[in-house]
PDB file of C-alpha atoms in Angstrom:
ATOM      1  CA  MET A   9      40.682 -80.851 -12.826  1.00 51.00           C
ATOM      2  CA  LYS A  10      38.773 -79.620  -9.798  1.00 52.00           C
ATOM      3  CA  GLU A  11      38.744 -75.846  -9.217  1.00 50.00           C
ATOM      4  CA  VAL A  12      39.698 -74.758  -5.717  1.00 43.00           C
ATOM      5  CA  THR A  13      38.444 -71.473  -4.362  1.00 43.00           C
ATOM      6  CA  THR A  14      40.322 -69.933  -1.506  1.00 40.00           C
ATOM      7  CA  VAL A  15      38.634 -67.299   0.581  1.00 43.00           C
ATOM      8  CA  LEU A  16      40.969 -65.144   2.583  1.00 39.00           C
ATOM      9  CA  THR A  17      39.381 -63.815   5.729  1.00 44.00           C
ATOM     10  CA  THR A  18      40.838 -61.455   8.229  1.00 47.00           C
ATOM     11  CA  THR A  19      39.630 -60.496  11.627  1.00 51.00           C
ATOM     12  CA  PRO A  20      38.891 -56.796  11.686  1.00 51.00           C
ATOM     13  CA  ALA A  21      40.906 -54.782  14.149  1.00 50.00           C
ATOM     14  CA  SER A  22      38.919 -53.475  17.082  1.00 66.00           C
ATOM     15  CA  SER A  23      40.030 -49.995  16.069  1.00 79.00           C
ATOM     16  CA  THR A  24      42.298 -48.676  13.360  1.00 89.00           C
ATOM     17  CA  SER A  25      43.741 -45.174  13.266  1.00 91.00           C
ATOM     18  CA  ILE A  26      45.100 -42.896  10.605  1.00 91.00           C
ATOM     19  CA  VAL A  27      47.202 -39.847  11.357  1.00 94.00           C
ATOM     20  CA  ILE A  28      47.544 -36.726   9.224  1.00 94.00           C
ATOM     21  CA  GLY A  29      49.658 -33.771  10.259  1.00 93.00           C
ATOM     22  CA  GLY A  30      52.854 -31.770  10.222  1.00 88.00           C
ATOM     23  CA  GLY A  31      54.415 -30.590   6.975  1.00 90.00           C
ATOM     24  CA  GLU A  32      51.767 -28.688   5.065  1.00 93.00           C
ATOM     25  CA  PHE A  33      49.504 -28.648   8.123  1.00 96.00           C
ATOM     26  CA  ARG A  34      51.274 -25.755   9.806  1.00 97.00           C
ATOM     27  CA  PHE A  35      50.175 -22.175  10.081  1.00 97.00           C
ATOM     28  CA  SER A  36      51.705 -19.031  11.501  1.00 98.00           C
ATOM     29  CA  ALA A  37      49.478 -16.666  13.444  1.00 98.00           C
ATOM     30  CA  ALA A  38      49.632 -13.909  16.012  1.00 97.00           C
ATOM     31  CA  HIS A  39      47.261 -13.763  18.944  1.00 96.00           C
ATOM     32  CA  THR A  40      46.547 -12.084  22.230  1.00 93.00           C
ATOM     33  CA  GLY A  41      44.343 -13.391  24.979  1.00 89.00           C
ATOM     34  CA  LEU A  42      43.860 -13.559  28.693  1.00 90.00           C
ATOM     35  CA  HIS A  43      46.710 -14.964  30.724  1.00 89.00           C
ATOM     36  CA  ASP A  44      46.482 -14.785  34.515  1.00 89.00           C
ATOM     37  CA  GLY A  45      43.493 -12.446  34.116  1.00 87.00           C
ATOM     38  CA  GLU A  46      45.302  -9.879  31.969  1.00 90.00           C
ATOM     39  CA  LEU A  47      45.516  -9.378  28.224  1.00 91.00           C
ATOM     40  CA  GLU A  48      48.908 -10.734  27.249  1.00 92.00           C
ATOM     41  CA  PRO A  49      51.153  -8.967  24.730  1.00 94.00           C
ATOM     42  CA  LEU A  50      50.444  -9.606  21.058  1.00 95.00           C
ATOM     43  CA  HIS A  51      52.754 -12.425  19.923  1.00 96.00           C
ATOM     44  CA  GLY A  52      52.843 -15.289  17.456  1.00 96.00           C
ATOM     45  CA  HIS A  53      53.533 -18.966  16.891  1.00 97.00           C
ATOM     46  CA  THR A  54      53.995 -21.366  14.049  1.00 97.00           C
ATOM     47  CA  PHE A  55      51.346 -23.942  14.952  1.00 97.00           C
ATOM     48  CA  THR A  56      51.501 -27.564  13.811  1.00 97.00           C
ATOM     49  CA  VAL A  57      48.256 -29.537  13.524  1.00 97.00           C
ATOM     50  CA  THR A  58      48.042 -33.333  13.757  1.00 97.00           C
ATOM     51  CA  LEU A  59      44.731 -35.169  13.466  1.00 96.00           C
ATOM     52  CA  ARG A  60      44.242 -38.821  14.421  1.00 95.00           C
ATOM     53  CA  VAL A  61      40.944 -40.520  13.629  1.00 93.00           C
ATOM     54  CA  ALA A  62      40.021 -44.058  14.583  1.00 92.00           C
ATOM     55  CA  GLY A  63      37.295 -46.458  13.627  1.00 91.00           C
ATOM     56  CA  THR A  64      36.508 -49.904  12.328  1.00 87.00           C
ATOM     57  CA  PRO A  65      37.621 -50.551   8.747  1.00 87.00           C
ATOM     58  CA  ASP A  66      34.874 -50.989   6.163  1.00 83.00           C
ATOM     59  CA  ILE A  67      34.653 -53.716   3.530  1.00 85.00           C
ATOM     60  CA  ASP A  68      37.507 -52.043   1.620  1.00 84.00           C
ATOM     61  CA  ARG A  69      39.559 -52.076   4.850  1.00 85.00           C
ATOM     62  CA  MET A  70      39.478 -48.279   5.183  1.00 87.00           C
ATOM     63  CA  ILE A  71      38.101 -46.118   7.960  1.00 89.00           C
ATOM     64  CA  VAL A  72      38.134 -42.888   5.944  1.00 89.00           C
ATOM     65  CA  ASP A  73      39.816 -41.644   2.794  1.00 89.00           C
ATOM     66  CA  PHE A  74      43.064 -39.764   3.544  1.00 91.00           C
ATOM     67  CA  THR A  75      42.038 -37.106   1.019  1.00 92.00           C
ATOM     68  CA  THR A  76      38.874 -36.331   2.992  1.00 90.00           C
ATOM     69  CA  VAL A  77      40.883 -35.722   6.158  1.00 92.00           C
ATOM     70  CA  LYS A  78      43.605 -33.703   4.396  1.00 95.00           C
ATOM     71  CA  ASP A  79      41.048 -31.492   2.648  1.00 95.00           C
ATOM     72  CA  ALA A  80      39.232 -30.836   5.946  1.00 93.00           C
ATOM     73  CA  LEU A  81      42.495 -29.892   7.679  1.00 95.00           C
ATOM     74  CA  ARG A  82      43.520 -27.558   4.851  1.00 96.00           C
ATOM     75  CA  GLU A  83      40.120 -25.836   4.855  1.00 97.00           C
ATOM     76  CA  ALA A  84      40.273 -25.333   8.635  1.00 97.00           C
ATOM     77  CA  ILE A  85      43.783 -23.853   8.850  1.00 97.00           C
ATOM     78  CA  THR A  86      44.048 -21.829   5.628  1.00 97.00           C
ATOM     79  CA  PRO A  87      41.919 -18.899   6.903  1.00 98.00           C
ATOM     80  CA  LEU A  88      44.119 -18.678  10.039  1.00 98.00           C
ATOM     81  CA  HIS A  89      47.516 -18.563   8.311  1.00 97.00           C
ATOM     82  CA  ARG A  90      49.347 -15.239   8.615  1.00 98.00           C
ATOM     83  CA  ARG A  91      46.496 -13.657  10.544  1.00 98.00           C
ATOM     84  CA  THR A  92      45.986 -12.222  14.001  1.00 98.00           C
ATOM     85  CA  LEU A  93      43.550 -14.453  15.913  1.00 98.00           C
ATOM     86  CA  LEU A  94      41.151 -12.879  18.389  1.00 97.00           C
ATOM     87  CA  ALA A  95      38.513 -14.369  20.665  1.00 97.00           C
ATOM     88  CA  GLN A  96      35.023 -12.976  20.162  1.00 96.00           C
ATOM     89  CA  HIS A  97      33.881 -13.851  23.713  1.00 95.00           C
ATOM     90  CA  CYS A  98      36.955 -13.107  25.843  1.00 94.00           C
ATOM     91  CA  PRO A  99      35.851 -11.788  29.281  1.00 93.00           C
ATOM     92  CA  GLY A 100      37.061  -8.241  29.920  1.00 91.00           C
ATOM     93  CA  VAL A 101      38.258  -7.771  26.342  1.00 94.00           C
ATOM     94  CA  VAL A 102      36.279  -5.716  23.837  1.00 95.00           C
ATOM     95  CA  VAL A 103      36.671  -6.598  20.159  1.00 96.00           C
ATOM     96  CA  ASP A 104      35.016  -4.115  17.780  1.00 96.00           C
ATOM     97  CA  VAL A 105      35.050  -5.109  14.120  1.00 96.00           C
ATOM     98  CA  GLU A 106      34.739  -2.152  11.776  1.00 93.00           C
ATOM     99  CA  THR A 107      34.943  -1.941   7.992  1.00 91.00           C
ATOM    100  CA  GLU A 108      38.705  -1.418   7.777  1.00 96.00           C
ATOM    101  CA  VAL A 109      39.983  -2.083  11.303  1.00 97.00           C
ATOM    102  CA  VAL A 110      39.521  -4.206  14.395  1.00 97.00           C
ATOM    103  CA  ARG A 111      39.811  -2.460  17.762  1.00 96.00           C
ATOM    104  CA  VAL A 112      40.860  -4.570  20.726  1.00 96.00           C
ATOM    105  CA  SER A 113      40.795  -3.082  24.200  1.00 93.00           C
ATOM    106  CA  SER A 114      40.991  -4.108  27.812  1.00 93.00           C
ATOM    107  CA  PRO A 115      42.155  -2.258  30.918  1.00 90.00           C
ATOM    108  CA  GLY A 116      45.649  -0.986  30.118  1.00 89.00           C
ATOM    109  CA  LYS A 117      45.810  -2.323  26.524  1.00 92.00           C
ATOM    110  CA  PHE A 118      44.612  -1.146  23.132  1.00 93.00           C
ATOM    111  CA  TYR A 119      45.295  -2.574  19.663  1.00 95.00           C
ATOM    112  CA  LEU A 120      44.164  -1.286  16.287  1.00 96.00           C
ATOM    113  CA  LEU A 121      44.583  -3.989  13.625  1.00 97.00           C
ATOM    114  CA  PRO A 122      43.833  -4.168   9.890  1.00 97.00           C
ATOM    115  CA  ARG A 123      40.524  -6.021   9.345  1.00 97.00           C
ATOM    116  CA  ALA A 124      41.961  -8.003   6.411  1.00 97.00           C
ATOM    117  CA  ASP A 125      44.716  -9.428   8.633  1.00 97.00           C
ATOM    118  CA  THR A 126      42.450 -10.396  11.535  1.00 98.00           C
ATOM    119  CA  VAL A 127      40.215 -13.384  12.248  1.00 98.00           C
ATOM    120  CA  VAL A 128      37.724 -13.080  15.095  1.00 97.00           C
ATOM    121  CA  LEU A 129      36.880 -16.593  16.277  1.00 98.00           C
ATOM    122  CA  PRO A 130      33.726 -17.657  18.179  1.00 97.00           C
ATOM    123  CA  ILE A 131      35.764 -18.746  21.217  1.00 97.00           C
ATOM    124  CA  ASN A 132      36.418 -17.485  24.769  1.00 96.00           C
ATOM    125  CA  ASN A 133      40.198 -17.137  24.560  1.00 96.00           C
ATOM    126  CA  THR A 134      42.973 -17.764  22.061  1.00 96.00           C
ATOM    127  CA  THR A 135      44.790 -20.336  24.162  1.00 96.00           C
ATOM    128  CA  THR A 136      46.226 -23.300  22.331  1.00 97.00           C
ATOM    129  CA  GLU A 137      43.575 -25.455  24.031  1.00 97.00           C
ATOM    130  CA  GLU A 138      40.698 -23.284  22.748  1.00 97.00           C
ATOM    131  CA  LEU A 139      42.204 -23.130  19.256  1.00 98.00           C
ATOM    132  CA  ALA A 140      42.499 -26.947  19.211  1.00 98.00           C
ATOM    133  CA  ILE A 141      38.821 -27.313  20.157  1.00 97.00           C
ATOM    134  CA  TYR A 142      37.847 -24.761  17.494  1.00 98.00           C
ATOM    135  CA  LEU A 143      39.813 -26.630  14.826  1.00 98.00           C
ATOM    136  CA  LEU A 144      38.288 -30.002  15.732  1.00 96.00           C
ATOM    137  CA  ASP A 145      34.808 -28.431  15.687  1.00 94.00           C
ATOM    138  CA  THR A 146      35.582 -27.005  12.232  1.00 95.00           C
ATOM    139  CA  ILE A 147      36.906 -30.310  10.852  1.00 93.00           C
ATOM    140  CA  ALA A 148      34.219 -32.563  12.362  1.00 89.00           C
ATOM    141  CA  PRO A 149      31.476 -31.989   9.744  1.00 87.00           C
ATOM    142  CA  ALA A 150      33.797 -33.291   7.008  1.00 87.00           C
ATOM    143  CA  LEU A 151      34.173 -36.530   8.993  1.00 85.00           C
ATOM    144  CA  ALA A 152      30.426 -37.133   9.235  1.00 81.00           C
ATOM    145  CA  GLY A 153      29.401 -40.284   7.447  1.00 75.00           C
ATOM    146  CA  ALA A 154      32.745 -42.028   7.921  1.00 78.00           C
ATOM    147  CA  ALA A 155      32.825 -45.069  10.195  1.00 81.00           C
ATOM    148  CA  LEU A 156      34.791 -43.300  12.896  1.00 89.00           C
ATOM    149  CA  ASP A 157      34.712 -43.892  16.655  1.00 88.00           C
ATOM    150  CA  HIS A 158      36.789 -40.952  17.799  1.00 90.00           C
ATOM    151  CA  ALA A 159      39.019 -38.105  16.712  1.00 94.00           C
ATOM    152  CA  GLU A 160      42.030 -36.538  18.386  1.00 96.00           C
ATOM    153  CA  LEU A 161      43.548 -33.227  17.358  1.00 97.00           C
ATOM    154  CA  GLU A 162      46.923 -32.043  18.569  1.00 98.00           C
ATOM    155  CA  LEU A 163      47.868 -28.399  18.153  1.00 98.00           C
ATOM    156  CA  ALA A 164      51.515 -27.652  18.911  1.00 97.00           C
ATOM    157  CA  GLU A 165      52.574 -24.043  19.413  1.00 96.00           C
ATOM    158  CA  ALA A 166      56.225 -25.029  19.799  1.00 94.00           C
ATOM    159  CA  PRO A 167      58.199 -28.295  19.791  1.00 93.00           C
ATOM    160  CA  GLY A 168      57.195 -30.296  22.860  1.00 95.00           C
ATOM    161  CA  GLN A 169      54.359 -27.897  23.750  1.00 96.00           C
ATOM    162  CA  ALA A 170      50.874 -28.840  22.553  1.00 98.00           C
ATOM    163  CA  ALA A 171      47.220 -29.112  23.452  1.00 98.00           C
ATOM    164  CA  VAL A 172      45.341 -32.304  22.607  1.00 98.00           C
ATOM    165  CA  VAL A 173      41.570 -32.569  22.245  1.00 97.00           C
ATOM    166  CA  ARG A 174      39.984 -36.029  22.111  1.00 95.00           C
ATOM    167  CA  ARG A 175      36.407 -36.625  21.180  1.00 90.00           C
ATOM    168  CA  ARG A 176      34.253 -39.712  20.886  1.00 82.00           C
ATOM    169  CA  LEU A 177      32.073 -39.613  17.835  1.00 72.00           C
ATOM    170  CA  PRO A 178      28.466 -40.635  18.470  1.00 63.00           C
ATOM    171  CA  THR A 179      27.632 -44.125  17.257  1.00 52.00           C
ATOM    172  CA  GLY A 180      25.609 -44.159  14.077  1.00 46.00           C
ATOM    173  CA  THR A 181      25.719 -40.460  13.276  1.00 39.00           C
ATOM    174  CA  HIS A 182      29.489 -39.950  13.400  1.00 37.00           C
ATOM    175  CA  SER A 183      29.072 -36.266  14.083  1.00 38.00           C
ATOM    176  CA  VAL A 184      30.661 -34.239  16.838  1.00 39.00           C
ATOM    177  CA  THR A 185      29.198 -31.903  19.399  1.00 41.00           C
ATOM    178  CA  PRO A 186      31.274 -29.499  21.487  1.00 43.00           C
ATOM    179  CA  SER A 187      30.006 -31.028  24.747  1.00 43.00           C
ATOM    180  CA  GLU A 188      31.734 -34.302  23.904  1.00 45.00           C
ATOM    181  CA  SER A 189      35.245 -32.883  23.701  1.00 47.00           C
ATOM    182  CA  GLU A 190      37.857 -33.676  26.292  1.00 50.00           C
ATOM    183  CA  ASP A 191      40.653 -31.149  26.670  1.00 50.00           C
ATOM    184  CA  THR A 192      43.883 -32.780  27.823  1.00 47.00           C
ATOM    185  CA  ARG A 193      46.954 -30.742  28.468  1.00 44.00           C
TER     186      ARG A 193
END
């Protein structure tokens, strides 16, 4: 009897995406930042993060392991949960970090917050757009080495209200630089 070997071939998709988000990828945080040139009142949101990455599947037909993406998301949002988020470089706003407290001041406003409950981020404002860029910048190193073409992070501050940052990942290195981000509102 003659042995027959069948080889199954598939045409790789031009781009395949995976999406991770919602559920455990939520965090609650307070923030204050510039709005119309003035420091807005301290308030909070329950943010929901969704990350979509796309690339060409490898020999195993994967673009990246889900666990890698989930771990990166968890590591990025855990330090922000139940904290007050402040921008380190917000024009007209002074943020002084002391041993036990953080002092925030601008014309007409002054906050004194517990240091342990505050995260000062290396951003210009705590808008949802800036926070989305910060999160994608934080997650990007964990995606290095995967065969990814681009990443898109959506940060929703309320149902139907979100900022989306899309970024092409450089060919070959699969790393991300802040200058390559596109902020879409």
